[in-house]
XYZ file of C-alpha atoms in Angstrom:
154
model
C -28.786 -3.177 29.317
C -26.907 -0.597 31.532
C -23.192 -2.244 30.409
C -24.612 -2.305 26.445
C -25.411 1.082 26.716
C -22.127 2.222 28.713
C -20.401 0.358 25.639
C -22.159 2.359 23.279
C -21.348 5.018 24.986
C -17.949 4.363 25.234
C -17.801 3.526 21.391
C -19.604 7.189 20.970
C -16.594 9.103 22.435
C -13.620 7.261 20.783
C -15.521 7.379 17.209
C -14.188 10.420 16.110
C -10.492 9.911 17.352
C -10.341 6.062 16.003
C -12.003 6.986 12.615
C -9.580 10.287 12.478
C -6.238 8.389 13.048
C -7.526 5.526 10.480
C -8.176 7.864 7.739
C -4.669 9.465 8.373
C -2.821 6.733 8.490
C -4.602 5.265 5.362
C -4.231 8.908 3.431
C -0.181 8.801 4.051
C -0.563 5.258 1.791
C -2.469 6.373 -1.142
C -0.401 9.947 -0.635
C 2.940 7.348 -1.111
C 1.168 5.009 -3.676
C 0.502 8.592 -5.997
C 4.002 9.322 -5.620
C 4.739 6.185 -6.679
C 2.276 5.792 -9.818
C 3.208 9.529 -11.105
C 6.734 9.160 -11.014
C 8.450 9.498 -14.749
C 12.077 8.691 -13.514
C 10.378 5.398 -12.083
C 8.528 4.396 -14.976
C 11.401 5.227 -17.342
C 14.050 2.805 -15.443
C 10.712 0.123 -15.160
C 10.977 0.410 -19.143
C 14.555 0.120 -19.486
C 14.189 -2.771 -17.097
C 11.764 -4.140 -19.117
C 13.453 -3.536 -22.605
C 16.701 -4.894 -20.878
C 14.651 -8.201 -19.925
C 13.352 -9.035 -22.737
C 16.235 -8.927 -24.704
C 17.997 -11.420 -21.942
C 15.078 -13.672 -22.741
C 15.229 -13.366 -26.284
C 15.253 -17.220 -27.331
C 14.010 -18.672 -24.475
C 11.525 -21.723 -24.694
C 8.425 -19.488 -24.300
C 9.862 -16.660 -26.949
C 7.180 -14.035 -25.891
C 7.871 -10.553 -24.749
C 7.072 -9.707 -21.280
C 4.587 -6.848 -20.583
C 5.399 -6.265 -17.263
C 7.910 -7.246 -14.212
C 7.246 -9.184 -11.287
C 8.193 -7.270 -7.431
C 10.485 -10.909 -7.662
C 12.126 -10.323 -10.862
C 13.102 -6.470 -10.003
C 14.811 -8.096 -5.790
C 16.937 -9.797 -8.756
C 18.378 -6.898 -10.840
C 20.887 -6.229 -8.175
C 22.127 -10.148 -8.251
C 22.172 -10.716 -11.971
C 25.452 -9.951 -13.459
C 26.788 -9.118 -16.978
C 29.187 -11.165 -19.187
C 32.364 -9.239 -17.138
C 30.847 -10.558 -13.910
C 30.978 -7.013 -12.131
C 28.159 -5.144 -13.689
C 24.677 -5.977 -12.517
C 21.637 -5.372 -14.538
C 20.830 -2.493 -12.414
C 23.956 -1.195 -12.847
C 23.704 -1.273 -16.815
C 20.047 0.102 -16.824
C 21.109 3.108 -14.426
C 24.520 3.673 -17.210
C 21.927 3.217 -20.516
C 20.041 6.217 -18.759
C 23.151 8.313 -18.389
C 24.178 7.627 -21.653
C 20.684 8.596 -22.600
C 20.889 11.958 -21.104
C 18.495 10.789 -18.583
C 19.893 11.405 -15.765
C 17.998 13.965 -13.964
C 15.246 11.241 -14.206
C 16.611 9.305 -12.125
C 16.476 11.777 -9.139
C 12.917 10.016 -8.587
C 13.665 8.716 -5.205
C 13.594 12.428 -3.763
C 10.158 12.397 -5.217
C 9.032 9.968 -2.994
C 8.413 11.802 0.236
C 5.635 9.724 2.161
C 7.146 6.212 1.564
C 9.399 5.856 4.438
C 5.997 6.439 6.577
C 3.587 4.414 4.626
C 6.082 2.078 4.994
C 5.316 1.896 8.514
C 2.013 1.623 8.123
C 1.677 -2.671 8.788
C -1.350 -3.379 5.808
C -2.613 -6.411 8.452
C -2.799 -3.688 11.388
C -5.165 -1.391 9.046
C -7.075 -4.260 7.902
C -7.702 -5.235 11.488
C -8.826 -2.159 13.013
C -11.170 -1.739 9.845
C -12.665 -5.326 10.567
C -12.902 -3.979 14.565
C -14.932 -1.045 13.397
C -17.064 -2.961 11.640
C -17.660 -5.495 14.301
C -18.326 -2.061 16.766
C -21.136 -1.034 14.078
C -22.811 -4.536 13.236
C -23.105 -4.845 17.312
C -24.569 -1.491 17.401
C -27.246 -2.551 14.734
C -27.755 -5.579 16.479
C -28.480 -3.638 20.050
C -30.250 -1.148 18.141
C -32.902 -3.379 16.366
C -32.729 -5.909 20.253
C -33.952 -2.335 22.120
C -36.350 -1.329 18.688
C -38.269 -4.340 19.465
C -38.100 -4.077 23.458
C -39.903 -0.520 23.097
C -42.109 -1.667 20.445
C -43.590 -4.179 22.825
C -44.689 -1.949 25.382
């Protein structure tokens, strides 16, 4: 009982300081992810993207518009070259925006100020200190409801 309780004990102290450094760590991701989802210069060169890529698969076998892009499709953009062999897709989208008057849109990366950290932040390494927590309060339960019943039959 004595080591149980010196666990307990031990899990008492380090709650606050575990739990504190989680919820950071998981606030700098959905901080980044917001960037991310509210940027207009990013969702206007994901629609030119788009626009561009369906007209590339204009006549394909399947003949349907795409409604979205893959994270695979968009590694491609930078591989995928025009008719004059030089310009890549990227390229071209980034030019159509200029030509647009769009520039200033594409200043987005600045935008994006918690990435770099949140890109630090390892998802399995979150995922397994959540799961440890949980393990820490489902043993707690456990010696809770074992010493419950040990006082109960006295």
């Amino acid at each position: 009982h004595f080591e149980q309780r010196l666990k307990i004990l031990m899990m008492k102290l380090q709650w606050d300081g575990i739990t504190a450094e989680l919820s950071q760590r998981c606030k700098v991701v959905c901080v980044a992810c917001e960037e991310i989802m509210s940027s207009k210069g990013l969702a206007l060169v994901l629609r030119q993207i788009l626009v561009i890529g369906n007209i590339m698969n204009e006549g394909s076998k399947t003949g349907k518009q795409a409604s979205g892009i893959t994270l695979n499709s968009l590694l491609k953009l930078i591989n995928t070259k025009g008719a004059d062999k030089k310009t890549t897709v990227l390229d071209y989208v980034i030019n159509l925006c200029f030509d647009k008057g769009q520039q200033s849109q594409l200043d987005f990366p600045n935008d994006f100020v918690h990435i770099e950290n949140a890109s630090r932040t390892p998802e399995k390494e979150i995922e397994k200190e959540l799961k440890g927590l949980n393990n820490q309060v489902q043993s707690l339960k456990k010696e809770q409801e074992r010493c419950s019943q040990e006082y109960d039959n006295f």
